[in-house]
Short mmCIF file of C-alpha atoms in Angstrom, two decimals:
data_model
loop_
_atom_site.label_atom_id
_atom_site.label_comp_id
_atom_site.label_asym_id
_atom_site.label_seq_id
_atom_site.Cartn_x
_atom_site.Cartn_y
_atom_site.Cartn_z
CA MET A 33 62.42 41.66 83.46
CA LYS A 34 64.42 44.02 81.80
CA ARG A 35 63.84 44.49 78.26
CA GLU A 36 66.40 45.40 75.23
CA LYS A 37 64.87 46.12 71.60
CA GLU A 38 66.09 44.63 68.94
CA MET A 39 67.20 46.84 65.38
CA GLY A 40 63.90 46.71 63.92
CA GLY A 41 61.90 46.88 67.02
CA ARG A 42 61.42 43.83 68.01
CA GLU A 43 62.05 43.13 72.12
CA TYR A 44 63.70 40.62 73.84
CA GLU A 45 63.37 39.58 77.30
CA GLU A 46 66.43 40.14 79.00
CA VAL A 47 67.30 35.69 80.97
CA ARG A 48 68.63 35.28 84.20
CA CYS A 49 71.30 31.97 84.01
CA LEU A 50 70.41 29.01 86.99
CA GLY A 51 74.06 26.61 85.41
CA VAL A 52 77.66 26.64 85.65
CA ALA A 53 78.92 27.58 82.15
CA LYS A 54 80.02 30.68 82.21
CA GLN A 55 78.91 32.53 78.91
CA PHE A 56 77.40 31.20 75.65
CA GLY A 57 78.92 32.34 71.57
CA ILE A 58 78.03 32.86 68.37
CA ALA A 59 80.40 31.81 65.89
CA ILE A 60 79.42 33.71 62.07
CA LYS A 61 81.56 31.71 58.93
CA GLY A 62 83.75 34.87 57.29
CA THR A 63 81.76 34.14 54.06
CA GLU A 64 79.25 36.26 55.11
CA LYS A 65 79.29 40.08 53.44
CA ILE A 66 80.48 42.01 56.48
CA THR A 67 77.28 44.99 56.52
CA GLU A 68 75.64 41.42 57.54
CA LEU A 69 78.15 39.82 60.53
CA LEU A 70 77.74 43.79 61.40
CA SER A 71 73.91 43.48 62.50
CA MET A 72 74.09 39.57 63.32
CA SER A 73 76.94 40.84 65.37
CA GLN A 74 73.95 44.12 66.70
CA VAL A 75 71.68 41.54 67.44
CA ALA A 76 74.16 38.92 69.86
CA GLU A 77 74.98 41.69 71.66
CA LYS A 78 71.07 42.48 72.05
CA MET A 79 70.14 38.87 72.79
CA GLY A 80 72.80 38.07 76.35
CA PHE A 81 75.05 36.29 73.77
CA SER A 82 79.03 36.77 75.47
CA THR A 83 81.10 36.47 72.12
CA TYR A 84 80.80 36.80 69.17
CA TRP A 85 82.85 34.45 66.65
CA ILE A 86 84.25 35.43 63.06
CA ALA A 87 85.86 32.84 61.33
CA GLU A 88 89.00 33.89 58.47
CA ASP A 89 87.61 31.41 55.11
CA TYR A 90 89.55 31.93 52.30
CA PHE A 91 89.31 33.33 50.02
CA PHE A 92 86.79 36.36 51.50
CA GLY A 93 87.60 38.56 53.76
CA GLY A 94 90.28 38.84 56.14
CA ALA A 95 89.12 38.25 59.49
CA PHE A 96 90.31 41.20 61.65
CA SER A 97 88.24 43.83 59.12
CA MET A 98 85.55 41.68 59.41
CA ALA A 99 86.50 42.04 63.53
CA THR A 100 87.01 46.30 63.48
CA ALA A 101 83.44 46.84 61.32
CA CYS A 102 81.76 45.17 64.36
CA ALA A 103 83.28 46.20 67.23
CA ALA A 104 82.70 49.75 66.00
CA GLY A 105 78.88 49.28 65.13
CA THR A 106 78.69 46.79 68.70
CA SER A 107 79.85 47.85 72.79
CA LYS A 108 80.03 45.07 75.61
CA ILE A 109 79.68 41.41 73.01
CA LYS A 110 83.10 39.86 72.45
CA ILE A 111 85.04 40.02 69.73
CA GLY A 112 87.02 36.62 68.50
CA ILE A 113 88.40 35.83 65.50
CA GLY A 114 88.71 31.98 65.32
CA VAL A 115 91.08 31.11 63.57
CA LEU A 116 93.83 33.44 62.61
CA ASN A 117 96.57 30.92 61.16
CA PRO A 118 100.69 32.11 61.67
CA PHE A 119 102.00 31.87 57.86
CA THR A 120 99.80 33.98 55.65
CA ARG A 121 100.71 37.17 58.27
CA HIS A 122 104.00 37.02 60.16
CA PRO A 123 103.40 36.87 64.28
CA ALA A 124 103.96 40.20 64.73
CA LEU A 125 101.47 41.73 61.66
CA THR A 126 99.64 39.81 64.11
CA ALA A 127 100.54 41.44 66.63
CA MET A 128 100.46 44.40 65.17
CA GLU A 129 96.73 44.36 64.86
CA THR A 130 95.72 42.48 67.21
CA ALA A 131 97.75 45.44 69.18
CA ALA A 132 95.16 48.16 67.85
CA LEU A 133 91.63 46.46 67.52
CA SER A 134 92.25 44.85 70.97
CA ASN A 135 92.41 49.13 71.81
CA PHE A 136 89.90 49.54 69.38
CA SER A 137 87.01 47.14 70.44
CA GLY A 138 87.55 48.35 74.10
CA ASN A 139 89.89 45.65 74.92
CA ARG A 140 86.90 43.05 74.24
CA LEU A 141 89.02 41.05 71.64
CA MET A 142 89.69 37.68 71.25
CA LEU A 143 92.53 36.59 69.73
CA GLY A 144 92.63 32.56 68.07
CA VAL A 145 95.61 30.27 66.12
CA GLY A 146 95.11 27.65 64.12
CA SER A 147 97.52 25.62 61.71
CA SER A 148 94.76 25.95 58.72
CA ASN A 149 95.44 23.53 56.30
CA ALA A 150 97.80 22.30 53.64
CA HIS A 151 95.37 23.06 50.55
CA TRP A 152 94.83 26.61 51.12
CA ILE A 153 97.90 26.97 52.86
CA GLN A 154 101.05 24.99 50.23
CA ASN A 155 98.41 24.05 48.09
CA GLN A 156 95.99 27.33 46.56
CA MET A 157 98.69 29.91 47.76
CA GLY A 158 102.46 28.47 47.46
CA ILE A 159 103.78 28.49 51.70
CA PRO A 160 105.67 25.64 52.73
CA PHE A 161 103.38 24.48 54.80
CA GLU A 162 105.60 22.23 57.58
CA ALA A 163 106.05 22.31 61.60
CA PRO A 164 102.52 23.15 61.24
CA LEU A 165 102.31 22.85 64.94
CA SER A 166 105.11 24.76 66.11
CA SER A 167 104.28 27.80 63.72
CA VAL A 168 100.85 28.18 65.77
CA GLN A 169 102.97 27.84 69.23
CA ASP A 170 106.23 30.20 67.31
CA CYS A 171 102.78 33.13 67.02
CA VAL A 172 101.73 32.49 70.31
CA GLU A 173 105.15 32.81 71.50
CA ILE A 174 105.86 35.78 69.75
CA VAL A 175 102.80 37.74 69.83
CA ARG A 176 102.39 38.03 72.74
CA LYS A 177 105.89 39.32 74.26
CA MET A 178 105.09 41.56 71.63
CA LEU A 179 101.74 42.40 73.54
CA ALA A 180 103.13 43.08 76.44
CA GLY A 181 105.43 45.59 75.19
CA GLY A 182 109.38 46.17 75.01
CA LYS A 183 111.55 44.72 72.30
CA VAL A 184 111.40 41.09 71.41
CA THR A 185 114.07 38.52 70.51
CA HIS A 186 111.94 35.37 69.66
CA GLN A 187 114.64 32.79 67.56
CA GLY A 188 111.15 30.66 67.07
CA LYS A 189 111.84 27.09 65.06
CA ARG A 190 109.87 28.05 62.18
CA PHE A 191 109.30 32.91 62.42
CA SER A 192 111.60 34.37 64.31
CA VAL A 193 111.63 38.03 64.97
CA LYS A 194 115.10 40.26 66.27
CA GLU A 195 114.33 43.39 68.77
CA ALA A 196 110.66 44.00 67.90
CA GLU A 197 108.95 46.01 70.12
CA LEU A 198 105.61 47.18 69.02
CA GLU A 199 105.11 51.38 68.86
CA LEU A 200 101.62 50.99 71.05
CA SER A 201 100.82 49.94 73.70
CA VAL A 202 97.93 47.11 74.58
CA THR A 203 94.83 49.08 78.02
CA GLY A 204 94.36 45.38 78.23
CA LYS A 205 94.35 41.01 78.03
CA VAL A 206 94.15 39.49 74.53
CA PRO A 207 92.84 35.89 75.61
CA ILE A 208 94.17 33.97 73.34
CA TYR A 209 92.64 30.29 72.08
CA LEU A 210 94.52 27.51 69.42
CA GLY A 211 92.01 25.96 67.48
CA VAL A 212 93.20 22.66 67.55
CA LYS A 213 92.40 18.72 66.80
CA GLY A 214 95.27 16.20 67.95
CA GLU A 215 96.27 15.91 71.51
CA LYS A 216 100.47 16.92 70.85
CA GLY A 217 98.43 19.93 69.53
CA LEU A 218 95.37 20.16 72.98
CA GLN A 219 98.12 18.83 75.01
CA MET A 220 100.27 22.32 73.68
CA ALA A 221 97.13 24.58 73.72
CA GLY A 222 96.80 23.26 78.49
CA GLU A 223 100.26 24.55 78.80
CA ILE A 224 100.13 27.67 76.47
CA ALA A 225 96.73 28.99 75.22
CA ASP A 226 94.11 31.24 77.66
CA GLY A 227 91.44 28.27 76.29
CA ILE A 228 90.70 26.81 73.57
CA LEU A 229 88.33 26.12 70.44
CA LEU A 230 86.86 22.60 70.08
CA SER A 231 86.09 22.44 66.12
CA ALA A 232 81.95 21.89 65.35
CA GLY A 233 80.51 18.13 66.09
CA VAL A 234 82.63 17.03 69.23
CA SER A 235 80.42 14.52 71.05
CA VAL A 236 80.50 14.14 74.92
CA PRO A 237 83.01 11.32 74.97
CA TYR A 238 86.25 13.64 72.55
CA VAL A 239 84.88 16.52 75.16
CA LYS A 240 86.04 14.17 77.58
CA TRP A 241 89.11 13.17 75.86
CA ALA A 242 90.01 16.10 74.55
CA MET A 243 90.06 17.32 78.78
CA ASP A 244 92.47 14.85 79.05
CA HIS A 245 95.68 16.25 77.10
CA LEU A 246 94.94 19.97 78.13
CA ALA A 247 94.77 18.63 81.81
CA LYS A 248 99.06 17.24 80.96
CA GLY A 249 99.92 19.72 79.04
CA ALA A 250 97.72 21.83 81.62
CA GLU A 251 100.88 20.00 84.02
CA LYS A 252 103.81 22.52 82.61
CA SER A 253 102.25 25.32 82.97
CA LYS A 254 101.90 28.14 85.70
CA ASP A 255 98.29 28.33 86.61
CA GLY A 256 96.77 24.24 85.77
CA LEU A 257 93.40 24.68 83.97
CA ALA A 258 92.16 27.07 86.69
CA ASN A 259 91.37 29.66 84.40
CA PHE A 260 91.24 27.64 81.00
CA ASP A 261 88.84 28.79 79.03
CA VAL A 262 87.47 24.90 77.20
CA ALA A 263 84.60 26.94 74.02
CA ALA A 264 83.15 24.70 71.57
CA TYR A 265 81.48 24.81 68.05
CA LEU A 266 78.11 23.20 68.60
CA LEU A 267 75.52 21.98 65.97
CA ILE A 268 72.32 23.33 67.95
CA SER A 269 68.75 22.23 66.16
CA ILE A 270 65.95 23.43 69.04
CA HIS A 271 61.74 22.65 67.39
CA HIS A 272 59.17 22.46 68.91
CA ASP A 273 59.00 19.00 66.67
CA GLY A 274 62.17 16.94 67.97
CA GLN A 275 61.71 15.45 63.89
CA ILE A 276 62.27 18.75 62.08
CA ALA A 277 64.64 19.38 64.64
CA ARG A 278 65.98 16.88 63.45
CA GLU A 279 66.53 16.94 60.15
CA ALA A 280 67.02 20.53 59.64
CA ILE A 281 71.12 19.75 60.69
CA LYS A 282 71.78 16.48 58.76
CA ASN A 283 73.54 17.97 55.85
CA ARG A 284 75.79 19.88 58.40
CA VAL A 285 76.36 17.00 60.02
CA ALA A 286 77.18 15.31 57.16
CA ARG A 287 79.93 17.72 56.27
CA THR A 288 81.03 17.08 59.76
CA ILE A 289 81.51 13.74 58.95
CA GLY A 290 83.96 13.88 56.40
CA LEU A 291 85.07 17.37 57.47
CA HIS A 292 86.63 15.50 59.82
CA GLY A 293 87.64 12.20 58.37
CA ASN A 294 89.78 9.31 60.41
CA HIS A 295 90.13 12.02 62.87
CA PRO A 296 89.98 11.25 66.77
CA ILE A 297 87.81 13.73 66.49
CA LEU A 298 85.11 11.35 65.30
CA LEU A 299 87.11 8.05 65.96
CA THR A 300 86.65 8.54 70.44
CA ALA A 301 82.88 8.54 69.56
CA GLY A 302 82.07 5.27 68.66
CA PHE A 303 82.56 5.91 64.44
CA ARG A 304 84.13 3.18 62.47
CA PRO A 305 86.12 4.58 59.38
CA GLU A 306 83.72 2.31 56.88
CA GLU A 307 80.77 5.10 58.28
CA ILE A 308 82.62 7.57 58.02
CA LYS A 309 83.90 6.35 54.25
CA PRO A 310 80.96 7.65 52.21
CA PHE A 311 81.29 11.58 54.22
CA ARG A 312 84.24 11.77 53.05
CA GLU A 313 83.74 10.99 49.41
CA ALA A 314 81.00 13.31 49.63
CA PHE A 315 83.01 15.97 51.06
CA LEU A 316 86.19 16.11 48.65
CA ARG A 317 83.40 16.06 45.78
CA ARG A 318 81.29 18.07 47.77
CA GLU A 319 78.00 17.27 47.29
CA LYS A 320 75.36 16.56 50.02
CA ALA A 321 74.60 13.43 51.78
CA GLY A 322 72.26 14.56 54.74
CA HIS A 323 70.78 11.14 53.34
CA LEU A 324 73.43 8.87 54.59
CA VAL A 325 72.87 10.68 58.93
CA THR A 326 71.87 7.94 60.77
CA GLU A 327 69.92 9.35 64.16
CA LYS A 328 71.88 7.68 66.25
CA MET A 329 74.69 10.31 64.63
CA ILE A 330 73.01 13.11 65.39
CA ASP A 331 72.72 11.71 69.10
CA LEU A 332 76.20 11.98 68.79
CA LEU A 333 77.54 15.45 67.20
CA ALA A 334 74.46 17.71 67.42
CA ILE A 335 72.22 19.41 69.56
CA ALA A 336 68.81 18.22 68.01
CA GLY A 337 65.29 17.90 68.86
CA THR A 338 62.81 19.39 71.29
CA PRO A 339 63.87 21.88 73.68
CA ALA A 340 63.64 18.89 76.60
CA GLU A 341 65.35 17.03 74.36
CA CYS A 342 67.87 19.52 73.73
CA GLN A 343 68.19 20.80 77.68
CA GLU A 344 69.51 17.24 78.26
CA LYS A 345 71.88 16.62 75.83
CA PHE A 346 72.88 20.57 76.63
CA LYS A 347 73.53 19.61 79.27
CA LYS A 348 76.14 16.77 79.62
CA ILE A 349 78.64 18.60 77.77
CA LEU A 350 78.76 21.08 79.76
CA ASP A 351 79.75 17.81 82.43
CA ALA A 352 82.22 17.03 80.58
CA GLY A 353 84.22 20.14 80.79
CA VAL A 354 82.34 22.27 77.92
CA THR A 355 82.82 26.31 79.91
CA GLN A 356 81.46 28.18 77.17
CA PRO A 357 79.75 26.66 74.25
CA ILE A 358 79.15 28.11 71.52
CA LEU A 359 76.32 28.39 68.14
CA CYS A 360 77.35 27.83 65.40
CA ASP A 361 76.09 29.73 62.09
CA ILE A 362 74.16 26.51 60.16
CA GLU A 363 73.62 26.94 55.80
CA GLU A 364 69.36 25.07 56.62
CA ILE A 365 68.67 26.66 59.22
CA SER A 366 67.21 31.00 60.83
CA LEU A 367 69.93 31.82 62.45
CA GLU A 368 68.36 34.32 64.29
CA GLU A 369 65.82 32.02 65.28
CA ASN A 370 68.15 29.53 66.45
CA MET A 371 69.09 32.40 68.13
CA GLN A 372 66.34 33.51 70.16
CA MET A 373 65.59 29.78 70.53
CA VAL A 374 68.99 29.24 71.79
CA ARG A 375 68.21 31.62 74.80
CA GLU A 376 65.08 29.99 75.03
CA TYR A 377 65.34 27.32 76.43
CA LEU A 378 69.77 27.13 76.52
CA PHE A 379 70.83 30.48 78.69
CA PRO A 380 68.56 28.81 81.69
CA LEU A 381 71.12 25.95 82.21
CA LEU A 382 74.21 28.86 82.04
CA ALA A 383 75.83 30.70 85.14
CA ASP A 384 75.52 34.31 86.63
CA GLY A 385 78.70 35.00 84.52
#
């Protein structure tokens, strides 16, 4: 087997993939220092991960700056921005930044667009959080048209441009993913996007529910879901002692439940509002609530346990429709150790891509 050497001298054997999904990604919090983001992108590339998704979390580093640093320090791994919102940058500016970074990276950029949230956008920055889905749609259409070249005029419900034209040409296509969760957003993604970024903590029932709405939206698109990428942020914890793996992920599962609240992500998985309430209250108080997490909750929202247990759960997520699994960075778990376990035990379940 071919071996890749990590920056510190550690070697990683090349893993041949044999299963069904196309690629494996990593999601990194935008709260990390840019030097740490760069270093981990290089490790991810050498380990054979295909994509590297960087979140834009307010008020930390800007996603384009962080992605540019990672693109400069790598040569093969695709760099994803997951996700930008249409409010803090006009879509024309997003098109400018996207074009420049796509060219600089050698056509390795993937652009994620979502609506963000009212707290950041309106409460803290004073920008009206109006018509979020229409705003996302305007952003996607303006960015895509401007990247295609020529003068663009677009009169949208929220954002518009008149005879706007990029002064640089983009040498390749930039796939656009939507970071949306509800049925209307999913249907819009199926219609206008190249892929979807499903939120962390998705269950098999939710993925199937999401696939139904993506397919409904795709009926209005030219190609349907034939080339559509279903990416999903996954909560993964693998350890030869399954109980250690499950214990390590409890606080993240609790935060995920509190974050989503009474949303279809949880309701489709069988959560009852009264189960969700204490997690939501703890989340709003910024308190840990891992002690409230049951074994069933872990089984629904995470891939956690022994290697064999995780392989079985991983297969079910892929069978539900996920084509790009993405490993989430979890505070209580060493990311590099988790990457190595994923590489050893889950990579072989993927298809050569």
